[in-house]
Coordinates of C-alpha atoms in Angstrom, one line a residue:
Chain A
N284 CA -14.5 -191.3 37.9
A285 CA -17.3 -192.8 39.9
G286 CA -20.1 -192.0 37.4
V287 CA -23.5 -191.8 39.1
T288 CA -23.6 -192.7 42.8
Q289 CA -26.7 -193.2 45.0
T290 CA -27.2 -193.4 48.8
P291 CA -28.4 -195.3 50.6
K292 CA -28.4 -198.7 48.8
F293 CA -31.2 -200.1 51.0
Q294 CA -33.8 -198.5 53.3
V295 CA -36.7 -199.7 55.2
L296 CA -39.3 -197.1 56.3
K297 CA -42.5 -197.2 58.3
T298 CA -45.6 -195.7 56.7
G299 CA -45.6 -191.9 57.3
Q300 CA -41.8 -191.6 57.8
S301 CA -39.8 -189.3 55.6
M302 CA -36.4 -189.7 53.9
T303 CA -34.2 -188.3 51.2
L304 CA -32.5 -190.3 48.5
Q305 CA -29.3 -188.8 47.4
C306 CA -27.7 -188.8 43.9
A307 CA -24.5 -187.3 42.6
Q308 CA -22.7 -187.5 39.3
D309 CA -19.1 -186.5 38.5
M310 CA -19.5 -186.3 34.7
N311 CA -20.4 -182.7 34.5
H312 CA -23.8 -183.6 33.1
N313 CA -26.5 -181.1 32.7
S314 CA -29.6 -183.3 33.0
M315 CA -30.6 -185.6 35.8
Y316 CA -33.5 -188.0 36.4
W317 CA -35.2 -190.0 39.0
Y318 CA -37.0 -193.3 38.1
R319 CA -38.8 -196.0 40.0
Q320 CA -38.8 -199.6 38.8
D321 CA -41.5 -202.0 39.7
P322 CA -42.0 -205.5 38.5
G323 CA -43.8 -205.6 35.1
M324 CA -43.9 -201.8 34.9
G325 CA -40.5 -201.0 33.5
L326 CA -39.0 -197.6 34.4
R327 CA -41.2 -194.8 35.2
L328 CA -40.0 -191.2 35.4
I329 CA -40.7 -189.5 38.7
Y330 CA -39.0 -186.1 38.2
Y331 CA -36.2 -184.7 36.1
S332 CA -33.9 -181.7 35.9
A333 CA -33.0 -180.6 32.5
S334 CA -30.3 -178.2 33.8
E335 CA -29.1 -176.8 37.1
G336 CA -31.9 -174.7 38.7
T337 CA -34.8 -176.4 36.9
T338 CA -37.0 -179.4 37.9
D339 CA -40.0 -180.8 36.2
K340 CA -42.5 -183.6 36.9
G341 CA -42.4 -186.9 35.1
E342 CA -45.1 -189.6 34.9
V343 CA -45.5 -190.4 38.6
P344 CA -44.6 -187.3 40.7
N345 CA -47.2 -187.6 43.4
G346 CA -45.8 -188.2 46.9
Y347 CA -42.3 -187.0 45.9
N348 CA -40.3 -183.8 45.8
V349 CA -36.9 -183.1 44.3
S350 CA -34.0 -180.7 44.7
R351 CA -31.3 -179.9 42.2
L352 CA -28.8 -178.8 44.8
N353 CA -26.1 -178.0 42.3
K354 CA -24.9 -179.3 39.0
R355 CA -23.7 -182.5 40.6
E356 CA -26.5 -183.4 43.0
F357 CA -30.1 -184.2 42.6
S358 CA -32.1 -185.5 45.6
L359 CA -35.5 -187.2 45.9
R360 CA -37.6 -186.7 49.0
L361 CA -40.5 -188.8 50.3
E362 CA -42.3 -186.6 52.8
S363 CA -44.7 -189.2 54.1
A364 CA -43.8 -192.7 52.9
A365 CA -46.6 -195.1 51.8
P366 CA -46.4 -198.8 51.0
S367 CA -47.1 -198.0 47.4
Q368 CA -43.7 -196.3 47.3
T369 CA -42.0 -199.6 47.9
S370 CA -39.8 -199.8 44.8
V371 CA -36.3 -199.6 43.4
Y372 CA -35.2 -196.1 42.7
F373 CA -32.7 -195.2 40.1
C374 CA -31.0 -191.9 39.4
A375 CA -29.6 -191.2 36.0
S376 CA -27.8 -188.4 34.2
N377 CA -27.3 -187.2 30.6
S378 CA -24.9 -184.6 29.2
G379 CA -27.7 -182.8 27.7
G380 CA -26.2 -182.5 24.3
S381 CA -27.5 -184.4 21.3
L382 CA -30.5 -186.6 21.5
Y383 CA -28.4 -189.7 20.9
Y384 CA -26.4 -189.1 24.1
E385 CA -27.3 -191.9 26.5
Q386 CA -28.3 -191.7 30.1
Y387 CA -26.0 -193.1 32.7
F388 CA -27.5 -194.9 35.7
G389 CA -26.6 -195.2 39.4
P390 CA -26.8 -198.6 41.1
G391 CA -30.2 -198.0 42.7
T392 CA -31.8 -197.7 46.1
R393 CA -34.1 -200.5 47.3
L394 CA -36.8 -199.0 49.4
T395 CA -39.3 -200.9 51.5
V396 CA -42.2 -199.2 53.2
T397 CA -44.0 -201.2 55.8
Chain B
A192 CA -46.7 -189.5 20.4
Q193 CA -43.6 -191.7 20.7
S194 CA -43.8 -195.1 22.3
V195 CA -41.9 -198.3 22.6
T196 CA -43.2 -201.9 22.6
Q197 CA -41.1 -204.9 23.6
L198 CA -42.7 -208.1 22.5
G199 CA -42.3 -210.8 25.0
S200 CA -41.8 -210.0 28.7
H201 CA -39.9 -213.3 29.2
V202 CA -37.6 -215.0 26.7
S203 CA -35.8 -218.3 27.4
V204 CA -33.0 -219.7 25.2
S205 CA -30.5 -222.5 25.5
E206 CA -26.8 -221.7 25.9
G207 CA -25.3 -221.3 22.4
A208 CA -28.6 -220.5 20.8
L209 CA -29.5 -217.3 19.0
V210 CA -30.9 -214.5 21.1
L211 CA -33.6 -212.3 19.6
L212 CA -35.3 -209.6 21.6
R213 CA -37.9 -207.5 19.8
C214 CA -38.4 -203.8 20.0
N215 CA -40.9 -201.7 17.9
Y216 CA -41.2 -198.0 18.2
S217 CA -43.6 -195.3 17.2
S218 CA -42.2 -191.9 16.4
S219 CA -43.2 -189.0 14.2
V220 CA -39.7 -187.9 13.8
P221 CA -36.5 -189.9 13.1
P222 CA -35.8 -191.7 16.3
Y223 CA -32.7 -192.3 18.4
L224 CA -33.0 -195.7 19.9
F225 CA -31.2 -197.4 22.8
W226 CA -30.8 -200.9 24.3
Y227 CA -29.9 -201.2 27.9
V228 CA -29.1 -204.2 30.0
Q229 CA -29.8 -204.7 33.7
Y230 CA -28.1 -207.5 35.5
P231 CA -29.7 -208.7 38.8
N232 CA -29.5 -206.2 41.6
Q233 CA -27.7 -203.7 39.4
G234 CA -28.3 -200.4 37.6
L235 CA -28.8 -200.2 33.8
Q236 CA -26.0 -200.0 31.4
L237 CA -26.0 -199.1 27.7
L238 CA -25.6 -202.0 25.3
L239 CA -25.8 -200.0 22.1
K240 CA -27.6 -197.1 20.4
Y241 CA -28.8 -196.1 17.0
T242 CA -27.7 -192.6 16.0
S243 CA -28.6 -192.7 12.3
A244 CA -24.9 -193.2 11.3
A245 CA -25.5 -196.9 10.4
T246 CA -28.5 -199.2 10.5
L247 CA -26.6 -202.2 11.9
V248 CA -25.3 -201.2 15.3
K249 CA -22.8 -203.3 17.2
G250 CA -22.7 -203.1 21.0
I251 CA -20.9 -204.7 24.0
N252 CA -20.8 -208.4 24.8
G253 CA -21.4 -209.5 21.2
F254 CA -24.9 -207.9 20.9
E255 CA -26.1 -206.1 17.8
A256 CA -29.3 -204.4 16.6
E257 CA -30.6 -203.4 13.2
F258 CA -32.7 -200.4 12.7
K259 CA -35.5 -201.0 10.1
K260 CA -37.4 -197.9 9.4
S261 CA -40.0 -199.7 7.2
E262 CA -40.8 -202.0 10.1
T263 CA -40.3 -199.4 12.8
S264 CA -38.2 -202.0 14.6
F265 CA -34.9 -202.1 16.4
H266 CA -34.5 -205.8 17.4
L267 CA -31.5 -207.0 19.5
T268 CA -29.7 -210.1 18.6
K269 CA -26.7 -212.2 19.7
P270 CA -25.6 -215.2 17.7
S271 CA -24.8 -217.4 20.6
A272 CA -26.2 -217.0 24.1
H273 CA -24.0 -217.3 27.1
M274 CA -25.1 -218.0 30.7
S275 CA -23.9 -214.5 31.6
D276 CA -26.4 -212.9 29.2
A277 CA -29.2 -213.7 31.7
A278 CA -30.6 -210.2 32.5
E279 CA -33.4 -207.7 31.9
Y280 CA -33.2 -205.8 28.6
F281 CA -34.8 -202.5 28.0
C282 CA -35.4 -200.7 24.7
A283 CA -35.8 -196.9 24.8
V284 CA -36.4 -194.0 22.3
S285 CA -35.2 -190.5 22.8
L286 CA -37.9 -187.9 23.0
A287 CA -37.6 -184.8 20.9
G288 CA -37.1 -181.6 22.9
N289 CA -34.4 -180.3 25.2
N290 CA -35.0 -182.3 28.2
R291 CA -33.4 -185.5 26.9
K292 CA -36.1 -187.8 28.3
L293 CA -36.4 -191.4 27.2
I294 CA -39.5 -193.4 26.5
W295 CA -39.0 -196.9 27.8
G296 CA -40.3 -200.3 26.9
L297 CA -41.4 -202.5 29.7
G298 CA -38.4 -204.8 29.4
T299 CA -37.7 -208.4 28.4
S300 CA -36.3 -210.8 30.9
L301 CA -33.8 -213.2 29.3
A302 CA -33.2 -216.6 30.8
V303 CA -30.4 -218.8 29.4
N304 CA -30.6 -222.5 30.1
P305 CA -27.6 -224.8 30.3

């Protein structure tokens, strides 16, 4: 049981390049989330998917797109990377049951845009 | 609107000393509250959570937190700090609704001095 996995672990992009961050969970969870973490700003929600087939914007969706490919996988795409998107990106999942069920996090992707 | 405030972005304690990390919440409904820990270069993992079953909650690694409704607080404590406790700690509250989003505090970085 691997939990939440993310690929790649590290990535360096040039401004204007595109890339997709991959996330998968093997816990049969309904809900999945993408966050970015920047120093002093805590965790900010980019997009989430409450269930398979649905996606919604979070606090900071500009410059990103997502795809909930199936119940297991939730990808985050940067179409034209900008230096402001340099960050650590975390994927998380939740069973979608009671409000006191916690989110489970992946190890993160460290992205640098030059 | 729900919100979470963590008082003190940086806390420093000596090894063996009491650890106290503060979290106050604002919620119009009974909250579900979480403490997560993030070790350097890792993802977040759950320390403990309040589910209304008991006001004093025990978590992993000797941490505990007490829910105080009158003070709208959920402070995290550990009687005796260990060097391995050095990490970033996040408090979060579960948002009502069926998307299972969390509202996050900005985090507190704990340093443990020998």
